[in-house]
Short mmCIF file of C-alpha atoms in Angstrom, two decimals:
data_model
loop_
_atom_site.label_atom_id
_atom_site.label_comp_id
_atom_site.label_asym_id
_atom_site.label_seq_id
_atom_site.Cartn_x
_atom_site.Cartn_y
_atom_site.Cartn_z
CA UNK A 64 -171.70 101.85 29.27
CA UNK A 65 -172.79 105.13 29.76
CA UNK A 66 -172.67 107.40 32.71
CA UNK A 67 -174.38 110.46 34.26
CA UNK A 68 -172.78 112.77 31.95
CA UNK A 69 -174.52 110.29 28.88
CA UNK A 70 -170.91 109.55 27.66
CA UNK A 71 -170.51 106.19 26.11
CA UNK A 72 -166.89 104.76 27.02
CA UNK A 73 -165.31 103.94 23.69
CA UNK A 74 -163.63 100.82 22.91
CA UNK A 75 -161.23 102.31 20.32
CA UNK A 76 -159.88 105.00 22.64
CA UNK A 77 -159.61 102.44 25.54
CA UNK A 78 -161.62 104.22 28.04
CA UNK A 79 -162.25 103.13 31.39
CA UNK A 80 -163.31 106.24 33.61
CA UNK A 81 -161.98 106.16 37.19
CA UNK A 82 -164.71 106.75 39.67
CA UNK A 83 -163.59 105.51 43.16
CA UNK A 84 -163.08 108.34 45.61
CA UNK A 85 -160.72 106.83 47.79
CA UNK A 86 -158.71 105.67 44.65
CA UNK A 87 -158.60 109.33 43.37
CA UNK A 88 -157.76 110.73 46.83
CA UNK A 89 -154.81 108.54 46.86
CA UNK A 90 -153.62 109.51 43.51
CA UNK A 91 -153.48 113.21 44.12
CA UNK A 92 -151.92 112.64 47.35
CA UNK A 93 -148.97 110.72 45.42
CA UNK A 94 -148.80 113.29 42.72
CA UNK A 95 -148.97 116.24 45.55
CA UNK A 96 -149.61 119.02 43.24
CA UNK A 97 -148.88 122.55 44.13
CA UNK A 98 -150.64 125.95 42.72
CA UNK A 99 -147.39 126.86 40.71
CA UNK A 100 -146.76 123.23 38.94
CA UNK A 101 -147.05 123.21 35.13
CA UNK A 102 -149.26 120.13 35.38
CA UNK A 103 -150.57 118.65 32.12
CA UNK A 104 -153.06 115.50 32.43
CA UNK A 105 -153.41 113.04 29.52
CA UNK A 106 -156.66 111.51 28.51
CA UNK A 107 -158.98 113.58 31.29
CA UNK A 108 -161.89 111.29 30.35
CA UNK A 109 -164.91 112.89 32.44
CA UNK A 110 -162.66 114.86 34.98
CA UNK A 111 -162.70 112.73 38.18
CA UNK A 112 -159.10 113.66 38.60
CA UNK A 113 -159.09 116.80 36.70
CA UNK A 114 -161.46 118.04 39.31
CA UNK A 115 -159.08 117.41 42.33
CA UNK A 116 -156.15 118.85 40.44
CA UNK A 117 -157.76 122.27 39.64
CA UNK A 118 -158.79 122.55 43.06
CA UNK A 119 -155.14 123.02 43.80
CA UNK A 120 -153.97 124.20 40.19
CA UNK A 121 -156.31 126.35 38.36
CA UNK A 122 -153.86 126.44 35.25
CA UNK A 123 -153.71 122.33 34.57
CA UNK A 124 -153.61 121.83 30.83
CA UNK A 125 -155.00 118.68 29.44
CA UNK A 126 -154.59 116.88 26.21
CA UNK A 127 -157.91 114.88 25.09
CA UNK A 128 -158.40 113.15 21.62
CA UNK A 129 -162.20 112.46 21.67
CA UNK A 130 -163.82 115.47 20.70
CA UNK A 131 -167.04 114.46 22.49
CA UNK A 132 -165.76 114.57 26.03
CA UNK A 133 -164.25 118.46 25.09
CA UNK A 134 -167.50 119.81 25.59
CA UNK A 135 -168.68 117.89 28.71
CA UNK A 136 -165.14 119.04 30.15
CA UNK A 137 -165.50 122.84 29.55
CA UNK A 138 -169.05 122.62 30.85
CA UNK A 139 -168.08 121.06 34.09
CA UNK A 140 -164.80 123.11 34.58
CA UNK A 141 -166.45 126.60 32.89
CA UNK A 142 -165.61 128.56 36.38
CA UNK A 143 -161.57 127.95 35.89
CA UNK A 144 -160.71 130.50 33.05
CA UNK A 145 -157.10 129.44 33.17
CA UNK A 146 -158.13 125.54 32.43
CA UNK A 147 -156.71 124.69 28.96
CA UNK A 148 -157.85 121.87 26.63
CA UNK A 149 -155.94 120.77 23.74
CA UNK A 150 -157.98 118.58 21.39
CA UNK A 151 -154.81 116.07 20.30
CA UNK A 152 -153.70 112.51 20.10
CA UNK A 153 -150.83 112.34 22.89
CA UNK A 154 -148.91 109.89 20.81
CA UNK A 155 -148.07 112.52 18.47
CA UNK A 156 -148.28 115.61 20.72
CA UNK A 157 -145.05 117.88 21.22
CA UNK A 158 -145.44 118.51 25.26
CA UNK A 159 -142.65 120.69 25.14
CA UNK A 160 -144.95 123.47 23.55
CA UNK A 161 -146.63 123.63 27.13
CA UNK A 162 -143.46 124.42 29.04
CA UNK A 163 -142.74 127.86 29.94
CA UNK A 164 -140.59 128.75 32.99
CA UNK A 165 -141.30 125.25 34.87
CA UNK A 166 -140.52 121.64 34.03
CA UNK A 167 -143.67 119.59 33.12
CA UNK A 168 -145.45 117.43 35.66
CA UNK A 169 -147.24 114.80 33.41
CA UNK A 170 -150.09 112.61 34.79
CA UNK A 171 -152.98 110.25 33.47
CA UNK A 172 -154.98 107.21 33.63
CA UNK A 173 -153.46 105.84 30.36
CA UNK A 174 -155.35 103.71 27.98
CA UNK A 175 -154.07 100.20 27.79
CA UNK A 176 -154.01 99.95 24.17
CA UNK A 177 -151.52 102.72 23.61
CA UNK A 178 -149.69 102.76 26.70
CA UNK A 179 -146.16 101.20 25.56
CA UNK A 180 -145.88 103.76 22.09
CA UNK A 181 -147.06 106.47 24.62
CA UNK A 182 -144.55 106.06 27.48
CA UNK A 183 -141.73 105.49 24.37
CA UNK A 184 -143.13 109.02 22.78
CA UNK A 185 -142.75 110.83 26.23
CA UNK A 186 -139.60 109.34 27.26
CA UNK A 187 -138.10 111.05 23.96
CA UNK A 188 -139.45 114.37 25.64
CA UNK A 189 -137.98 113.56 29.14
CA UNK A 190 -135.95 116.84 29.25
CA UNK A 191 -138.70 118.85 29.35
CA UNK A 192 -140.35 116.94 32.14
CA UNK A 193 -140.03 117.41 35.67
CA UNK A 194 -141.94 113.75 36.67
CA UNK A 195 -144.75 111.79 35.52
CA UNK A 196 -147.57 109.63 37.44
CA UNK A 197 -149.56 107.29 35.70
CA UNK A 198 -152.37 104.78 35.80
CA UNK A 199 -151.25 101.68 33.79
CA UNK A 200 -151.99 98.23 33.14
CA UNK A 201 -150.26 96.31 36.38
CA UNK A 202 -148.18 93.91 34.21
CA UNK A 203 -146.70 97.16 32.38
CA UNK A 204 -145.60 99.00 35.38
CA UNK A 205 -144.11 95.42 36.32
CA UNK A 206 -142.30 95.43 33.17
CA UNK A 207 -141.24 98.95 33.13
CA UNK A 208 -139.55 98.52 37.00
CA UNK A 209 -138.22 94.87 36.06
CA UNK A 210 -134.65 94.14 36.57
CA UNK A 211 -132.19 91.84 34.85
CA UNK A 212 -133.01 88.14 35.38
CA UNK A 213 -136.70 89.15 36.01
CA UNK A 214 -139.46 87.37 33.54
CA UNK A 215 -140.70 90.99 32.95
CA UNK A 216 -137.22 92.66 32.00
CA UNK A 217 -137.39 93.66 28.21
CA UNK A 218 -137.06 96.69 26.04
CA UNK A 219 -139.54 98.70 27.82
CA UNK A 220 -137.83 98.82 31.27
CA UNK A 221 -134.40 99.37 29.86
CA UNK A 222 -135.34 102.16 27.84
CA UNK A 223 -137.41 103.63 30.46
CA UNK A 224 -134.80 103.28 33.31
CA UNK A 225 -132.37 104.75 30.72
CA UNK A 226 -134.39 107.94 31.20
CA UNK A 227 -136.18 108.08 34.37
CA UNK A 228 -136.04 106.28 38.03
CA UNK A 229 -139.18 104.04 38.05
CA UNK A 230 -141.13 103.89 41.30
CA UNK A 231 -144.48 101.37 41.67
CA UNK A 232 -146.48 103.11 44.08
CA UNK A 233 -149.71 100.97 44.52
CA UNK A 234 -152.18 98.78 42.52
CA UNK A 235 -155.91 99.50 41.81
CA UNK A 236 -158.42 96.89 41.35
CA UNK A 237 -160.82 96.83 38.10
CA UNK A 238 -163.74 97.98 40.63
CA UNK A 239 -162.34 101.39 40.49
CA UNK A 240 -163.53 102.04 36.74
CA UNK A 241 -166.37 102.29 34.61
CA UNK A 242 -166.47 100.11 32.61
CA UNK A 243 -164.51 97.69 34.85
CA UNK A 244 -161.31 96.34 32.75
CA UNK A 245 -160.44 92.99 33.04
CA UNK A 246 -157.11 93.38 34.27
CA UNK A 247 -155.32 94.87 37.37
CA UNK A 248 -153.93 98.64 37.15
CA UNK A 249 -151.29 100.27 39.19
CA UNK A 250 -149.84 103.88 39.74
CA UNK A 251 -146.37 104.51 38.77
CA UNK A 252 -144.06 107.50 39.39
CA UNK A 253 -141.51 107.93 36.70
CA UNK A 254 -138.91 110.65 37.66
CA UNK A 255 -136.12 111.76 34.67
CA UNK A 256 -132.72 111.21 35.73
CA UNK A 257 -131.19 114.74 36.36
CA UNK A 258 -128.09 112.92 34.65
CA UNK A 259 -128.49 109.86 32.83
CA UNK A 260 -126.69 106.93 34.83
CA UNK A 261 -125.28 105.33 31.87
CA UNK A 262 -125.40 107.66 28.59
CA UNK A 263 -125.21 105.93 25.42
CA UNK A 264 -123.25 107.72 22.68
CA UNK A 265 -125.70 107.40 20.22
CA UNK A 266 -129.44 106.59 21.18
CA UNK A 267 -130.83 105.02 18.04
CA UNK A 268 -128.03 102.47 18.25
CA UNK A 269 -128.88 101.54 21.79
CA UNK A 270 -132.32 101.35 20.76
CA UNK A 271 -131.52 98.74 18.07
CA UNK A 272 -129.42 96.82 20.26
CA UNK A 273 -131.73 95.96 22.57
CA UNK A 274 -134.63 95.65 20.33
CA UNK A 275 -132.77 93.00 18.38
CA UNK A 276 -131.95 91.28 21.86
CA UNK A 277 -135.36 90.96 22.80
CA UNK A 278 -136.91 90.06 19.08
CA UNK A 279 -135.07 86.80 20.38
CA UNK A 280 -135.24 86.95 24.12
CA UNK A 281 -135.15 82.98 24.32
CA UNK A 282 -131.79 82.77 22.73
CA UNK A 283 -128.49 83.27 23.74
CA UNK A 284 -126.62 86.40 23.06
CA UNK A 285 -124.52 84.79 20.30
CA UNK A 286 -127.55 84.02 18.50
CA UNK A 287 -129.69 87.06 19.51
CA UNK A 288 -126.94 89.65 18.50
CA UNK A 289 -125.40 87.39 15.90
CA UNK A 290 -126.23 90.04 13.00
CA UNK A 291 -124.60 92.95 15.11
CA UNK A 292 -121.64 91.76 16.92
CA UNK A 293 -119.44 88.44 17.17
CA UNK A 294 -118.86 86.44 20.01
CA UNK A 295 -115.38 87.51 19.87
CA UNK A 296 -116.21 91.34 20.30
CA UNK A 297 -118.95 90.46 23.04
CA UNK A 298 -116.28 88.57 25.14
CA UNK A 299 -113.91 91.59 24.46
CA UNK A 300 -116.87 93.71 26.16
CA UNK A 301 -116.43 91.27 29.03
CA UNK A 302 -120.10 90.05 28.22
CA UNK A 303 -120.76 86.11 28.46
CA UNK A 304 -122.30 85.36 24.82
CA UNK A 305 -124.18 82.24 26.48
CA UNK A 306 -126.56 84.59 28.76
CA UNK A 307 -129.98 85.52 27.32
CA UNK A 308 -130.98 88.84 26.53
CA UNK A 309 -132.76 89.23 30.06
CA UNK A 310 -129.68 88.61 31.86
CA UNK A 311 -127.88 91.88 30.73
CA UNK A 312 -128.17 95.34 32.44
CA UNK A 313 -128.64 98.42 31.01
CA UNK A 314 -124.92 99.35 31.16
CA UNK A 315 -124.20 96.17 29.19
CA UNK A 316 -126.57 97.29 26.21
CA UNK A 317 -124.95 100.59 26.38
CA UNK A 318 -121.51 98.96 26.55
CA UNK A 319 -122.42 97.11 23.32
CA UNK A 320 -124.01 100.09 21.59
CA UNK A 321 -121.11 102.15 22.25
CA UNK A 322 -118.93 99.50 20.62
CA UNK A 323 -120.79 99.30 17.64
CA UNK A 324 -120.59 103.30 17.19
CA UNK A 325 -116.83 103.28 17.82
CA UNK A 326 -116.93 100.56 14.99
CA UNK A 327 -118.68 103.22 12.39
CA UNK A 328 -122.02 100.56 12.56
CA UNK A 329 -124.73 102.85 13.01
CA UNK A 330 -128.50 101.35 12.42
CA UNK A 331 -131.24 103.26 10.41
CA UNK A 332 -133.92 105.21 12.04
CA UNK A 333 -135.54 103.08 14.77
CA UNK A 334 -139.45 103.78 14.42
CA UNK A 335 -140.67 100.65 16.14
CA UNK A 336 -142.16 101.51 19.34
CA UNK A 337 -143.91 98.29 20.35
CA UNK A 338 -142.41 96.35 23.22
CA UNK A 339 -141.28 92.41 23.51
#
């Protein structure tokens, strides 16, 4: 579906352009931008949210992959000389290069097809971030905020909560977008912890333990983690080997990972970013 700018929403970029003024206003209120904030928008699309942020913060920077959208944005916001567009793939973009004297506030209506790997990429750079506000598929937000015992609880939630406080804010129906997606959306606020509540000795080991566990989430821990730890070792850590992966807290997973580090069992590089 094209729009008044003549741009066709691209399926391969997962584009669904926000157009509902009430929803846009509510998102801006949640972000609460200030003139001196270092704000970065991922995937500005046709600039519906961009326009409202620029009115408050004329030094907004955006990261956009679709090169056909860039002239549209340049034309629309030509009267903002400090507005900067980075033509890049957010999945591989080094956000730390945008930071000067202030931590970044990252915002965006994230394409559903890359939202999980993009969140993992941003979490790896959380040290330069003040907060993040994203529009995501509702189920993704539910997984990020899930607690042990919840069916939505898994790798995405554990690793997001390792780095950030997760605050689901409100839901958004398909009608707020063109074209309308087939799913409900939600706005989430992620605030990096000033100090990690459960710091792991080796992050890659923690990632490997969590990924291994949830690759067999229907099994008990004694089976899901059999290649990493024995039943006796789990019991020595005060962990019931008869539980399923979704029953363990972040602190439990850190305890297992730290035990493996102490035992000298470090995994290889953890390059996988898909969620369970």
